[in-house]
Short mmCIF file of C-alpha atoms and ligand atoms in Angstrom, two decimals:
data_model
loop_
_atom_site.label_atom_id
_atom_site.label_comp_id
_atom_site.label_asym_id
_atom_site.label_seq_id
_atom_site.Cartn_x
_atom_site.Cartn_y
_atom_site.Cartn_z
CA MET A 291 -199.98 110.39 -89.41
CA ARG A 292 -202.48 110.72 -92.22
CA ARG A 293 -205.39 110.19 -89.83
CA TRP A 294 -203.95 112.74 -87.41
CA ILE A 295 -203.81 115.42 -90.11
CA ASP A 296 -207.17 114.36 -91.56
CA GLU A 297 -208.90 114.73 -88.21
CA ARG A 298 -207.61 118.26 -87.92
CA ILE A 299 -208.00 119.75 -91.38
CA ASP A 300 -210.47 117.30 -92.92
CA ILE A 301 -208.64 116.58 -96.17
CA ALA A 302 -211.49 114.37 -97.33
CA SER A 303 -213.96 117.23 -97.63
CA ILE A 304 -211.37 119.45 -99.29
CA ARG A 305 -210.74 116.67 -101.80
CA GLU A 306 -214.44 116.32 -102.32
CA THR A 307 -215.06 120.00 -103.07
CA LEU A 308 -211.91 120.70 -105.06
CA VAL A 309 -210.81 117.51 -106.77
CA ASP A 310 -213.32 114.66 -106.66
CA ARG A 311 -216.34 116.55 -107.91
CA LYS A 312 -218.06 116.05 -111.21
CA VAL A 313 -218.62 118.78 -113.76
CA PRO A 314 -220.74 118.87 -116.92
CA GLY A 315 -219.11 117.15 -119.88
CA GLY A 316 -218.29 118.49 -123.31
CA LEU A 317 -216.28 121.49 -122.12
CA THR A 318 -214.17 123.09 -124.83
CA TRP A 319 -210.58 124.32 -124.85
CA TRP A 320 -212.08 127.82 -124.58
CA HIS A 321 -213.03 126.88 -121.02
CA THR A 322 -209.34 126.89 -120.02
CA LEU A 323 -208.83 130.64 -120.51
CA GLY A 324 -209.83 131.58 -116.96
CA SER A 325 -207.36 129.21 -115.34
CA ALA A 326 -204.68 130.28 -117.83
CA THR A 327 -205.18 133.86 -116.62
CA LEU A 328 -204.72 132.67 -113.05
CA ALA A 329 -201.50 130.90 -114.08
CA VAL A 330 -200.12 134.09 -115.67
CA PHE A 331 -201.09 136.07 -112.58
CA THR A 332 -198.99 133.64 -110.52
CA VAL A 333 -196.10 134.22 -112.95
CA GLN A 334 -196.56 137.99 -112.53
CA VAL A 335 -196.47 137.69 -108.73
CA VAL A 336 -193.29 135.59 -108.75
CA THR A 337 -191.40 137.69 -111.34
CA GLY A 338 -192.75 140.87 -109.73
CA ILE A 339 -191.32 139.94 -106.33
CA VAL A 340 -187.86 139.42 -107.85
CA LEU A 341 -188.10 142.68 -109.85
CA GLY A 342 -189.09 144.44 -106.62
CA MET A 343 -185.83 143.29 -105.03
CA TYR A 344 -183.83 145.31 -107.58
CA TYR A 345 -186.15 148.22 -108.25
CA ALA A 346 -185.66 151.64 -106.63
CA PRO A 347 -188.87 153.73 -106.84
CA SER A 348 -187.39 157.22 -107.17
CA PRO A 349 -186.81 159.30 -110.31
CA ASP A 350 -183.08 159.45 -109.53
CA HIS A 351 -182.60 155.70 -109.33
CA ALA A 352 -185.54 153.94 -111.03
CA TYR A 353 -184.02 154.02 -114.52
CA ASP A 354 -180.56 152.97 -113.39
CA SER A 355 -181.94 150.15 -111.27
CA ILE A 356 -183.77 148.75 -114.31
CA ARG A 357 -180.67 149.20 -116.47
CA TYR A 358 -178.61 147.40 -113.84
CA LEU A 359 -181.14 144.56 -113.74
CA GLU A 360 -181.07 144.29 -117.53
CA HIS A 361 -177.30 144.21 -117.93
CA ASN A 362 -175.72 143.07 -114.69
CA VAL A 363 -178.12 140.58 -113.11
CA MET A 364 -178.12 137.00 -114.35
CA SER A 365 -181.38 136.39 -116.31
CA GLY A 366 -182.52 139.87 -115.28
CA ALA A 367 -183.51 140.83 -118.81
CA LEU A 368 -185.38 137.54 -119.27
CA LEU A 369 -187.21 137.99 -115.98
CA ARG A 370 -188.25 141.52 -116.86
CA GLY A 371 -189.27 140.36 -120.34
CA VAL A 372 -191.53 137.67 -118.88
CA HIS A 373 -193.15 140.23 -116.56
CA HIS A 374 -193.58 142.63 -119.48
CA TRP A 375 -195.20 140.06 -121.79
CA GLY A 376 -197.11 138.60 -118.86
CA ALA A 377 -198.91 141.93 -118.49
CA SER A 378 -200.04 141.77 -122.12
CA ALA A 379 -201.01 138.13 -121.69
CA MET A 380 -203.18 138.99 -118.67
CA VAL A 381 -205.15 141.54 -120.69
CA VAL A 382 -205.49 139.27 -123.72
CA LEU A 383 -206.53 136.25 -121.64
CA VAL A 384 -209.03 138.19 -119.53
CA LEU A 385 -210.64 139.64 -122.66
CA ALA A 386 -210.68 136.26 -124.43
CA HIS A 387 -212.20 134.68 -121.32
CA MET A 388 -214.88 137.38 -121.26
CA ILE A 389 -215.65 136.83 -124.94
CA ARG A 390 -215.99 133.10 -124.26
CA VAL A 391 -218.34 133.71 -121.30
CA PHE A 392 -220.34 136.22 -123.31
CA SER A 393 -220.74 134.05 -126.40
CA MET A 394 -221.83 131.03 -124.32
CA GLY A 395 -224.29 133.09 -122.31
CA ALA A 396 -222.54 131.92 -119.13
CA TYR A 397 -223.17 135.27 -117.40
CA LYS A 398 -226.89 134.44 -117.25
CA TYR A 399 -228.72 132.94 -114.29
CA PRO A 400 -227.30 132.11 -111.78
CA ARG A 401 -223.84 133.57 -112.58
CA GLU A 402 -224.70 137.28 -112.83
CA LEU A 403 -222.62 138.27 -109.82
CA ASN A 404 -219.64 136.29 -111.00
CA TRP A 405 -219.75 138.25 -114.25
CA VAL A 406 -219.69 141.47 -112.23
CA LEU A 407 -216.68 140.17 -110.29
CA GLY A 408 -215.03 139.41 -113.63
CA VAL A 409 -215.59 142.98 -114.85
CA VAL A 410 -214.02 144.28 -111.62
CA LEU A 411 -211.05 141.97 -112.22
CA LEU A 412 -210.66 143.31 -115.78
CA PHE A 413 -210.34 146.87 -114.51
CA ILE A 414 -207.88 145.88 -111.80
CA VAL A 415 -205.74 144.25 -114.51
CA LEU A 416 -205.87 147.46 -116.57
CA GLY A 417 -204.91 149.43 -113.43
CA PHE A 418 -201.91 147.13 -112.98
CA SER A 419 -200.88 147.82 -116.55
CA PHE A 420 -201.27 151.59 -116.32
CA THR A 421 -199.26 151.89 -113.09
CA GLY A 422 -196.61 149.38 -114.16
CA TYR A 423 -195.90 151.23 -117.39
CA LEU A 424 -194.45 154.24 -115.52
CA LEU A 425 -192.06 152.33 -113.28
CA PRO A 426 -189.01 152.01 -115.63
CA TRP A 427 -189.00 155.84 -115.78
CA ASP A 428 -187.81 156.00 -119.37
CA GLN A 429 -189.13 158.36 -122.03
CA LYS A 430 -191.92 155.99 -123.07
CA ALA A 431 -193.05 155.53 -119.48
CA TYR A 432 -192.96 159.21 -118.62
CA TRP A 433 -194.76 160.55 -121.67
CA ALA A 434 -197.40 157.82 -121.91
CA THR A 435 -198.30 158.46 -118.27
CA GLN A 436 -198.35 162.19 -118.95
CA VAL A 437 -200.94 161.59 -121.69
CA GLY A 438 -202.87 159.04 -119.62
CA THR A 439 -203.21 161.32 -116.62
CA ASN A 440 -204.11 164.22 -118.92
CA ILE A 441 -207.03 162.16 -120.23
CA ALA A 442 -208.25 161.63 -116.67
CA GLY A 443 -208.05 165.41 -116.28
CA THR A 444 -210.68 165.97 -118.96
CA ALA A 445 -213.37 164.34 -116.80
CA PRO A 446 -216.10 166.89 -115.99
CA LEU A 447 -216.16 168.36 -112.45
CA ILE A 448 -213.71 165.92 -110.87
CA GLY A 449 -211.03 166.10 -113.62
CA GLY A 450 -208.69 168.50 -111.84
CA ALA A 451 -208.91 166.68 -108.54
CA LEU A 452 -208.45 163.33 -110.29
CA VAL A 453 -205.20 164.41 -111.96
CA LYS A 454 -203.86 165.72 -108.65
CA LEU A 455 -204.80 162.47 -106.96
CA LEU A 456 -203.12 160.37 -109.65
CA ARG A 457 -199.96 162.48 -109.89
CA GLY A 458 -199.65 163.35 -106.23
CA GLY A 459 -199.47 167.02 -107.28
CA THR A 460 -199.95 169.09 -110.40
CA GLN A 461 -196.78 167.79 -112.08
CA LEU A 462 -195.72 164.28 -112.94
CA GLY A 463 -192.73 163.57 -110.72
CA ALA A 464 -191.34 161.74 -107.71
CA ALA A 465 -194.72 161.74 -105.94
CA THR A 466 -196.34 160.11 -108.98
CA LEU A 467 -193.71 157.41 -109.15
CA THR A 468 -194.00 156.38 -105.47
CA ARG A 469 -197.79 156.56 -105.74
CA PHE A 470 -197.93 154.31 -108.80
CA TYR A 471 -195.41 151.96 -107.20
CA ALA A 472 -197.51 151.61 -104.06
CA LEU A 473 -200.64 150.94 -106.10
CA HIS A 474 -198.81 148.47 -108.32
CA VAL A 475 -197.14 146.38 -105.61
CA LEU A 476 -199.45 146.86 -102.60
CA LEU A 477 -203.02 147.78 -103.43
CA PHE A 478 -203.69 146.05 -106.76
CA PRO A 479 -202.17 142.67 -105.81
CA VAL A 480 -204.35 142.58 -102.69
CA LEU A 481 -207.46 143.64 -104.62
CA LEU A 482 -206.82 141.22 -107.46
CA GLY A 483 -206.07 138.36 -105.07
CA PHE A 484 -209.24 139.05 -103.10
CA PHE A 485 -211.60 139.37 -106.07
CA ALA A 486 -210.00 136.46 -107.93
CA LEU A 487 -210.54 134.31 -104.84
CA LEU A 488 -214.22 135.30 -104.66
CA HIS A 489 -214.52 134.63 -108.38
CA LEU A 490 -213.01 131.15 -107.97
CA VAL A 491 -215.05 130.25 -104.91
CA GLN A 492 -218.17 131.09 -106.90
CA VAL A 493 -217.02 128.92 -109.81
CA ILE A 494 -216.44 126.03 -107.44
CA ARG A 495 -219.75 126.48 -105.60
CA GLN A 496 -221.90 126.99 -108.71
CA GLY A 497 -219.99 124.60 -110.92
CA ILE A 498 -218.77 125.31 -114.44
CA ALA A 499 -221.51 126.42 -116.85
CA PRO A 500 -222.57 123.48 -119.04
CA ARG A 501 -222.64 123.41 -122.82
CA THR A 502 -225.20 125.82 -124.24
CA ALA A 503 -227.25 122.98 -125.80
CA VAL A 504 -227.92 121.54 -122.32
CA LEU A 505 -229.74 124.67 -121.19
CA ASP A 506 -231.27 125.67 -124.53
CA ALA A 507 -233.71 122.71 -124.67
CA GLU A 508 -237.07 124.45 -124.47
CA PRO A 509 -236.44 126.60 -121.40
CA PRO A 510 -238.96 129.16 -120.08
CA PRO A 511 -238.30 132.22 -122.31
CA ARG A 512 -236.81 134.42 -119.57
CA THR A 513 -234.48 133.70 -116.69
CA ASP A 514 -236.62 135.76 -114.29
CA ASP A 515 -239.56 133.44 -115.06
CA PRO A 516 -240.49 131.65 -111.76
CA ALA A 517 -240.18 128.30 -113.51
CA TYR A 518 -236.65 128.95 -114.78
CA ALA A 519 -234.79 128.19 -111.54
CA SER A 520 -236.14 124.66 -111.26
CA TYR A 521 -235.64 124.09 -115.00
CA TYR A 522 -232.03 125.20 -114.66
CA HIS A 523 -231.20 123.13 -111.60
CA ASP A 524 -232.85 120.05 -113.05
CA ARG A 525 -230.93 120.29 -116.33
CA TYR A 526 -227.69 121.15 -114.53
CA ALA A 527 -227.92 118.21 -112.11
CA ARG A 528 -228.57 115.83 -115.00
CA SER A 529 -225.65 117.07 -117.09
CA LYS A 530 -223.42 116.91 -114.04
CA ARG A 531 -224.35 113.29 -113.32
CA ALA A 532 -223.47 112.40 -116.89
CA GLY A 533 -220.40 114.65 -116.77
CA VAL A 534 -216.68 114.20 -116.27
CA ARG A 535 -214.45 114.33 -113.21
CA PHE A 536 -212.84 117.64 -112.32
CA TRP A 537 -209.62 115.79 -111.67
CA PRO A 538 -208.00 114.80 -113.95
CA ASP A 539 -210.31 115.55 -116.92
CA ILE A 540 -210.55 119.31 -116.48
CA ILE A 541 -207.35 120.04 -114.56
CA ALA A 542 -205.20 118.26 -117.15
CA LYS A 543 -206.57 120.45 -119.92
CA ASP A 544 -206.00 123.56 -117.80
CA LEU A 545 -202.42 122.50 -117.07
CA VAL A 546 -201.67 121.92 -120.76
CA VAL A 547 -202.87 125.39 -121.71
CA ALA A 548 -201.19 127.12 -118.75
CA THR A 549 -197.86 125.43 -119.57
CA LEU A 550 -198.21 126.42 -123.22
CA VAL A 551 -198.91 130.05 -122.30
CA ILE A 552 -195.91 130.21 -119.98
CA VAL A 553 -193.62 128.68 -122.62
CA VAL A 554 -194.81 131.33 -125.11
CA LEU A 555 -194.11 134.06 -122.53
CA VAL A 556 -190.55 132.84 -121.96
CA LEU A 557 -189.93 132.62 -125.74
CA LEU A 558 -191.28 136.13 -126.29
CA ALA A 559 -189.15 137.44 -123.42
CA HIS A 560 -186.09 135.69 -124.81
CA PHE A 561 -186.47 136.95 -128.38
CA SER A 562 -187.94 140.36 -127.66
CA GLY A 563 -187.27 141.80 -124.22
CA ALA A 564 -189.13 144.55 -122.42
CA GLY A 565 -186.96 147.29 -123.96
CA LEU A 566 -185.66 150.40 -122.27
CA GLU A 567 -185.58 153.82 -123.90
CA ALA A 568 -183.58 156.90 -122.87
CA PRO A 569 -184.13 158.10 -119.28
CA ALA A 570 -187.28 160.16 -118.79
CA ASP A 571 -186.66 163.76 -119.83
CA PRO A 572 -189.49 166.11 -118.81
CA THR A 573 -188.04 168.91 -121.00
CA ASP A 574 -188.15 166.88 -124.22
CA THR A 575 -191.50 167.93 -125.66
CA THR A 576 -190.64 166.51 -129.09
CA TYR A 577 -191.13 162.96 -127.85
CA VAL A 578 -194.18 161.24 -129.38
CA PRO A 579 -195.73 159.13 -126.62
CA LEU A 580 -197.28 155.75 -127.26
CA PRO A 581 -199.34 153.80 -124.76
CA GLU A 582 -199.23 150.03 -124.25
CA TRP A 583 -200.62 148.38 -127.42
CA TYR A 584 -203.97 147.33 -125.92
CA PHE A 585 -204.80 150.95 -125.14
CA LEU A 586 -204.08 151.89 -128.78
CA PRO A 587 -207.64 151.38 -130.13
CA PHE A 588 -208.87 153.87 -127.55
CA PHE A 589 -206.09 156.37 -128.46
CA GLN A 590 -206.88 155.97 -132.13
CA LEU A 591 -210.54 156.68 -131.43
CA LEU A 592 -209.54 159.88 -129.62
CA LYS A 593 -207.51 160.96 -132.66
CA LEU A 594 -210.53 160.47 -134.94
CA VAL A 595 -213.03 162.60 -133.04
CA PRO A 596 -212.95 166.40 -133.47
CA GLY A 597 -211.19 168.33 -130.73
CA SER A 598 -214.35 169.69 -129.17
CA LEU A 599 -215.68 166.18 -128.62
CA GLU A 600 -212.42 164.71 -127.41
CA SER A 601 -213.03 165.14 -123.71
CA VAL A 602 -216.55 163.72 -124.06
CA VAL A 603 -215.21 160.59 -125.77
CA ALA A 604 -212.18 160.36 -123.48
CA VAL A 605 -214.36 160.04 -120.41
CA GLY A 606 -217.65 158.90 -121.93
CA VAL A 607 -216.45 155.77 -123.73
CA PRO A 608 -214.70 154.14 -120.75
CA ALA A 609 -217.54 155.11 -118.43
CA ALA A 610 -220.16 153.71 -120.81
CA LEU A 611 -218.12 150.54 -121.20
CA VAL A 612 -218.05 149.98 -117.44
CA LEU A 613 -221.78 150.59 -117.11
CA VAL A 614 -222.75 148.37 -120.04
CA LEU A 615 -220.54 145.53 -118.85
CA LEU A 616 -221.82 145.76 -115.28
CA ALA A 617 -225.46 146.01 -116.33
CA LEU A 618 -225.33 143.29 -119.00
CA PRO A 619 -226.45 140.26 -116.93
CA PHE A 620 -229.28 142.21 -115.28
CA PHE A 621 -230.46 143.72 -118.51
CA ASP A 622 -230.27 140.63 -120.72
CA ARG A 623 -232.61 138.10 -119.12
CA ARG A 624 -233.60 136.03 -122.10
CA SER A 625 -232.82 132.45 -121.36
CA MET A 626 -231.30 131.33 -124.70
CA ARG A 627 -227.53 130.98 -124.37
CA SER A 628 -226.12 129.88 -127.71
CA LEU A 629 -225.13 132.76 -129.98
CA ARG A 630 -227.14 131.08 -132.72
CA HIS A 631 -230.32 132.04 -130.85
CA ARG A 632 -229.08 135.52 -129.91
CA PRO A 633 -228.68 137.45 -133.18
CA ALA A 634 -228.53 140.86 -131.46
CA ALA A 635 -225.74 139.71 -129.13
CA ALA A 636 -223.86 138.10 -132.02
CA ILE A 637 -224.06 141.25 -134.14
CA THR A 638 -223.06 143.55 -131.24
CA MET A 639 -220.07 141.38 -130.46
CA GLY A 640 -219.05 141.10 -134.11
CA VAL A 641 -219.29 144.85 -134.72
CA THR A 642 -217.41 145.70 -131.51
CA LEU A 643 -214.58 143.28 -132.24
CA ALA A 644 -214.30 144.42 -135.86
CA GLY A 645 -214.26 148.08 -134.77
CA VAL A 646 -211.51 147.46 -132.20
CA ALA A 647 -209.50 145.49 -134.78
CA LEU A 648 -209.81 148.31 -137.33
CA LEU A 649 -208.74 150.93 -134.77
CA LEU A 650 -205.80 148.79 -133.70
CA GLY A 651 -204.76 148.31 -137.32
CA ALA A 652 -205.00 152.03 -138.02
CA ALA A 653 -202.97 152.79 -134.87
CA PHE A 654 -200.18 150.41 -135.90
CA ARG A 655 -200.05 151.90 -139.40
CA SER A 656 -199.80 155.48 -138.15
CA GLU A 657 -197.19 154.69 -135.50
CA PRO A 658 -194.19 156.99 -136.04
CA PRO A 659 -190.90 155.28 -136.77
CA THR A 660 -188.87 155.49 -133.59
CA ALA A 661 -185.39 156.78 -134.36
CA VAL A 662 -183.11 154.77 -132.14
CA ALA A 663 -179.43 155.73 -131.91
CA THR A 664 -177.69 152.96 -130.08
CA GLU A 665 -174.14 154.27 -129.99
CA VAL A 666 -174.30 154.23 -126.17
CA GLY A 667 -176.40 151.07 -125.90
CA ARG A 668 -179.63 153.00 -125.56
CA PRO A 669 -181.27 155.92 -127.35
CA LEU A 670 -179.87 159.32 -126.36
CA SER A 671 -181.86 161.72 -124.22
CA SER A 672 -182.65 165.12 -125.67
CA ILE A 673 -179.87 166.86 -123.69
CA GLU A 674 -177.41 164.26 -124.93
CA ARG A 675 -178.64 164.75 -128.49
CA ALA A 676 -178.13 168.50 -128.15
CA GLY A 677 -174.62 167.79 -126.86
CA ARG A 678 -173.85 165.57 -129.83
CA ALA A 679 -174.99 168.31 -132.22
CA MET A 680 -172.79 170.85 -130.39
CA TYR A 681 -169.83 168.43 -130.56
CA LYS A 682 -170.27 168.33 -134.35
CA ALA A 683 -170.83 172.10 -134.64
CA ARG A 684 -167.64 172.90 -132.69
CA ASN A 685 -165.72 170.44 -134.89
CA CYS A 686 -164.25 168.61 -131.89
CA GLY A 687 -163.81 165.63 -134.25
CA ALA A 688 -161.00 167.50 -136.06
CA CYS A 689 -158.64 166.47 -133.23
CA HIS A 690 -160.55 163.72 -131.38
CA ALA A 691 -161.46 160.23 -132.57
CA LEU A 692 -164.92 159.04 -131.48
CA GLY A 693 -166.22 155.64 -132.51
CA ASP A 694 -165.94 155.35 -136.27
CA GLN A 695 -165.08 159.02 -136.71
CA LYS A 696 -161.34 159.45 -137.14
CA PRO A 697 -159.58 162.77 -136.48
CA ASP A 698 -158.47 164.93 -139.36
CA THR A 699 -154.77 164.00 -139.51
CA SER A 700 -154.05 165.99 -142.69
CA ALA A 701 -154.36 169.26 -140.83
CA ASP A 702 -151.91 170.32 -138.18
CA THR A 703 -153.74 168.83 -135.23
CA PRO A 704 -152.26 167.72 -131.93
CA ASN A 705 -152.49 164.11 -130.84
CA ALA A 706 -155.76 164.25 -128.90
CA PRO A 707 -157.21 161.40 -126.81
CA ASP A 708 -159.85 159.09 -128.33
CA LEU A 709 -163.20 159.93 -126.76
CA THR A 710 -165.01 156.65 -127.59
CA GLU A 711 -164.96 155.56 -123.94
CA VAL A 712 -164.41 158.89 -122.22
CA GLY A 713 -167.47 158.33 -120.01
CA LEU A 714 -165.58 155.48 -118.35
CA ARG A 715 -162.48 157.56 -117.51
CA HIS A 716 -163.86 160.92 -116.41
CA SER A 717 -166.73 162.15 -114.30
CA ALA A 718 -169.13 164.62 -115.89
CA ALA A 719 -168.07 167.32 -113.38
CA TRP A 720 -164.43 166.94 -114.34
CA MET A 721 -165.15 167.14 -118.06
CA HIS A 722 -167.19 170.29 -117.62
CA SER A 723 -164.38 172.04 -115.71
CA PHE A 724 -161.72 170.75 -118.09
CA MET A 725 -163.44 171.92 -121.28
CA GLU A 726 -164.16 175.26 -119.68
CA ASP A 727 -160.46 175.97 -119.18
CA PRO A 728 -158.03 173.16 -120.17
CA ALA A 729 -154.96 175.31 -119.42
CA ARG A 730 -155.87 175.33 -115.76
CA PHE A 731 -155.41 171.53 -115.78
CA HIS A 732 -152.42 171.25 -118.10
CA PRO A 733 -150.49 174.49 -118.60
CA ASN A 734 -149.38 173.36 -122.08
CA SER A 735 -152.71 171.98 -123.16
CA LYS A 736 -153.32 171.96 -126.91
CA MET A 737 -157.05 171.65 -126.31
CA PRO A 738 -158.83 174.92 -127.12
CA SER A 739 -160.96 176.25 -124.28
CA VAL A 740 -164.71 176.39 -124.91
CA GLY A 741 -165.57 178.29 -121.70
CA PRO A 742 -167.80 181.37 -121.86
CA PRO A 743 -168.12 183.44 -123.97
CA LYS A 744 -167.41 180.75 -126.64
CA LEU A 745 -170.09 178.45 -125.25
CA THR A 746 -172.51 179.04 -122.39
CA HIS A 747 -172.44 176.80 -119.34
CA GLU A 748 -175.67 175.13 -120.55
CA GLU A 749 -174.01 174.28 -123.84
CA ILE A 750 -170.87 172.95 -122.15
CA GLU A 751 -173.11 170.88 -119.90
CA GLU A 752 -174.92 169.44 -122.93
CA ILE A 753 -171.60 168.32 -124.45
CA THR A 754 -170.60 167.00 -121.04
CA ARG A 755 -173.75 164.89 -120.75
CA TYR A 756 -173.15 163.50 -124.22
CA LEU A 757 -169.52 162.64 -123.49
CA ALA A 758 -170.44 161.16 -120.09
CA SER A 759 -172.83 158.74 -121.83
CA LEU A 760 -170.04 157.33 -124.04
CA ARG A 761 -168.99 153.93 -122.75
CA GLY A 762 -167.46 152.37 -125.87
CA PRO A 763 -168.52 149.15 -127.59
CA ASN A 764 -168.57 147.15 -124.34
CA TRP A 765 -170.96 149.58 -122.67
CA ALA A 766 -173.04 146.79 -121.16
CA THR A 767 -170.27 145.32 -119.01
CA ALA A 768 -167.62 148.06 -118.86
CA LYS A 769 -167.04 149.50 -115.39
CA GLN A 770 -166.38 153.15 -114.78
CA GLU A 771 -163.02 154.10 -113.26
CA PHE A 772 -162.38 157.82 -113.05
CA TYR A 773 -158.94 159.39 -113.47
CA ASP A 774 -159.91 162.92 -112.58
CA THR A 775 -157.02 165.10 -111.53
CA PHE A 776 -157.87 168.59 -110.47
CA PRO A 777 -155.38 171.46 -110.49
CA GLU A 778 -154.20 173.09 -107.28
CA PRO A 779 -156.95 175.41 -106.05
CA VAL A 780 -156.34 179.05 -106.85
CA LYS A 781 -154.74 180.57 -103.72
CA ARG A 782 -157.09 182.96 -102.03
CA THR A 783 -155.51 186.21 -101.03
CA GLU A 784 -155.35 186.32 -97.24
CA ARG A 785 -157.50 188.96 -95.72
CA PRO A 786 -156.42 190.68 -92.61
C1 LIG B 52 -157.06 171.50 -131.58
C2 LIG B 52 -157.40 170.14 -131.27
C3 LIG B 52 -158.53 169.90 -130.31
C4 LIG B 52 -159.82 170.27 -130.48
C5 LIG B 52 -160.46 171.05 -131.65
C6 LIG B 52 -160.54 169.78 -129.33
N1 LIG B 52 -159.71 169.12 -128.48
FE1 LIG B 52 -160.23 168.15 -126.79
N2 LIG B 52 -158.28 167.70 -126.43
C7 LIG B 52 -157.24 168.01 -127.28
C8 LIG B 52 -156.00 167.53 -126.70
C9 LIG B 52 -154.61 167.68 -127.30
C10 LIG B 52 -156.34 166.95 -125.47
C11 LIG B 52 -155.38 166.26 -124.50
C12 LIG B 52 -155.36 166.90 -123.13
C13 LIG B 52 -154.59 168.20 -123.03
O1 LIG B 52 -153.72 168.44 -123.86
O2 LIG B 52 -154.88 168.95 -122.10
C14 LIG B 52 -157.79 167.04 -125.34
C15 LIG B 52 -158.52 166.55 -124.28
C16 LIG B 52 -159.90 166.53 -124.24
C17 LIG B 52 -160.68 165.90 -123.21
C18 LIG B 52 -160.11 165.10 -122.05
C19 LIG B 52 -160.00 163.67 -122.52
C20 LIG B 52 -159.21 162.77 -121.63
O3 LIG B 52 -159.40 161.58 -121.80
O4 LIG B 52 -158.44 163.27 -120.81
C21 LIG B 52 -161.98 166.12 -123.50
C22 LIG B 52 -163.18 165.61 -122.70
C23 LIG B 52 -162.02 166.88 -124.69
N3 LIG B 52 -160.76 167.12 -125.12
C24 LIG B 52 -163.21 167.29 -125.29
C25 LIG B 52 -163.23 168.13 -126.42
C26 LIG B 52 -164.43 168.69 -126.98
C27 LIG B 52 -165.84 168.44 -126.44
C28 LIG B 52 -164.07 169.42 -128.04
C29 LIG B 52 -164.96 170.29 -128.92
C30 LIG B 52 -165.63 171.36 -128.26
C31 LIG B 52 -162.64 169.34 -128.16
N4 LIG B 52 -162.18 168.53 -127.15
C32 LIG B 52 -161.91 169.95 -129.16
C33 LIG B 52 -157.32 168.63 -128.50
C34 LIG B 52 -158.47 169.19 -129.05
#
């Protein structure tokens, strides 16, 4: 059986290239960051597929489908939390991996192209994050994407076209959501899978970069020196002969770190889920949008520059970053790899990291406190907030109990129903009609009518939306069951 399979797919040579090979010794724990990123990507694919089974990519249903997943699907909140934190972990691990490769000079000869592939992978990961952020279609998602696409719009010449392309129109709406969804679940996974595979194949073919000391022993000064290639291959072959086995020496370390990362993700998801704000409300211009935390340094930088320079920085900084990262291995051809022999590189890296840390710190300090009213299990939307204010202004609480607020029994008030769970008993349409003219429903109703001219239809609708959101203390599990009874329709006078 074994021979039969072996003759057909040649397991021996697969073993030889993937498992039985030798790699240079003395690799650090920092060398596990790349494989840890791959492990988290696998987690993202698996959790993403399950999320995709519940998600409905339309503005009418996206929010509710996420809410359903959070409250009604077993482990749904945990699953979404892992996917949420996994996205952050991808960015952190990719950046840490890049810092490791940079500080060990591993992007130098002969790994220049693999560095370029890595930069491409970084931007695909950021693309994943940007498109994924919109999908829950809550306030945070909507307004952060509004700001993000606005930034793209400040690009010279192509700005307008770019915004249209991203949004699928001039406004952020249904076309944007389906567009981002398609990018997030179709295009980016294929791109990331493809480039990650190329990246890995290169790592396997070229071998892992050895310790810096191995290659820093009196090399020709530059990597484009004709003598450098033979120097490199000679040193590499020697360190490989004296090295360790890929399996189990390297793989075991990788597995330890990957397991650790996944455990941390599950713990984070368990103790702090992905969160869901009020449904997206395009009319609520008071909302202060915040991007995902790893975009915060960039946002903070934009806040610091004067308005006239903002569009230059908004487009210039990311563009410069891409160019510098792509050009780095072709521009820096000195052969020394250890940071100790590269003072300019060490200082550049130190200053960049310190600057980003300072910006991130400043962004966290200036973050506005988010007022979260959880009386309905989630923050209220702006229409619902307006409705709650109107409810107070019209003194509905004089007769009705609502949550902790008890009716005013000292006055001569009728025995009115408790509204704590009214959203479970009545549809919004019914409540609107009822409040407009209660006597039409119950001829002896003690409930005062609020129909025009007392309140406009917009105002009644605001109260209605507020009341419809009230699901009582068991909002998470309570099921709606409407008892809407409508009066006999007004008889139309027969026309001849
Ligand atoms: C004078 C007392 C009184 C005030 C003030 C009052 N209501 Fe009522 N409301 C009632 C009574 C009594 C009922 C019971 C139904 C009936 O008699 O028709 C009722 C019924 C309702 C219902 C239907 C509840 C159910 O479960 O059937 C809603 C919704 C409602 N009121 C909303 C409001 C709102 C909103 C306000 C403020 C604009 C308000 N009410 C002010 C007395 C009052």
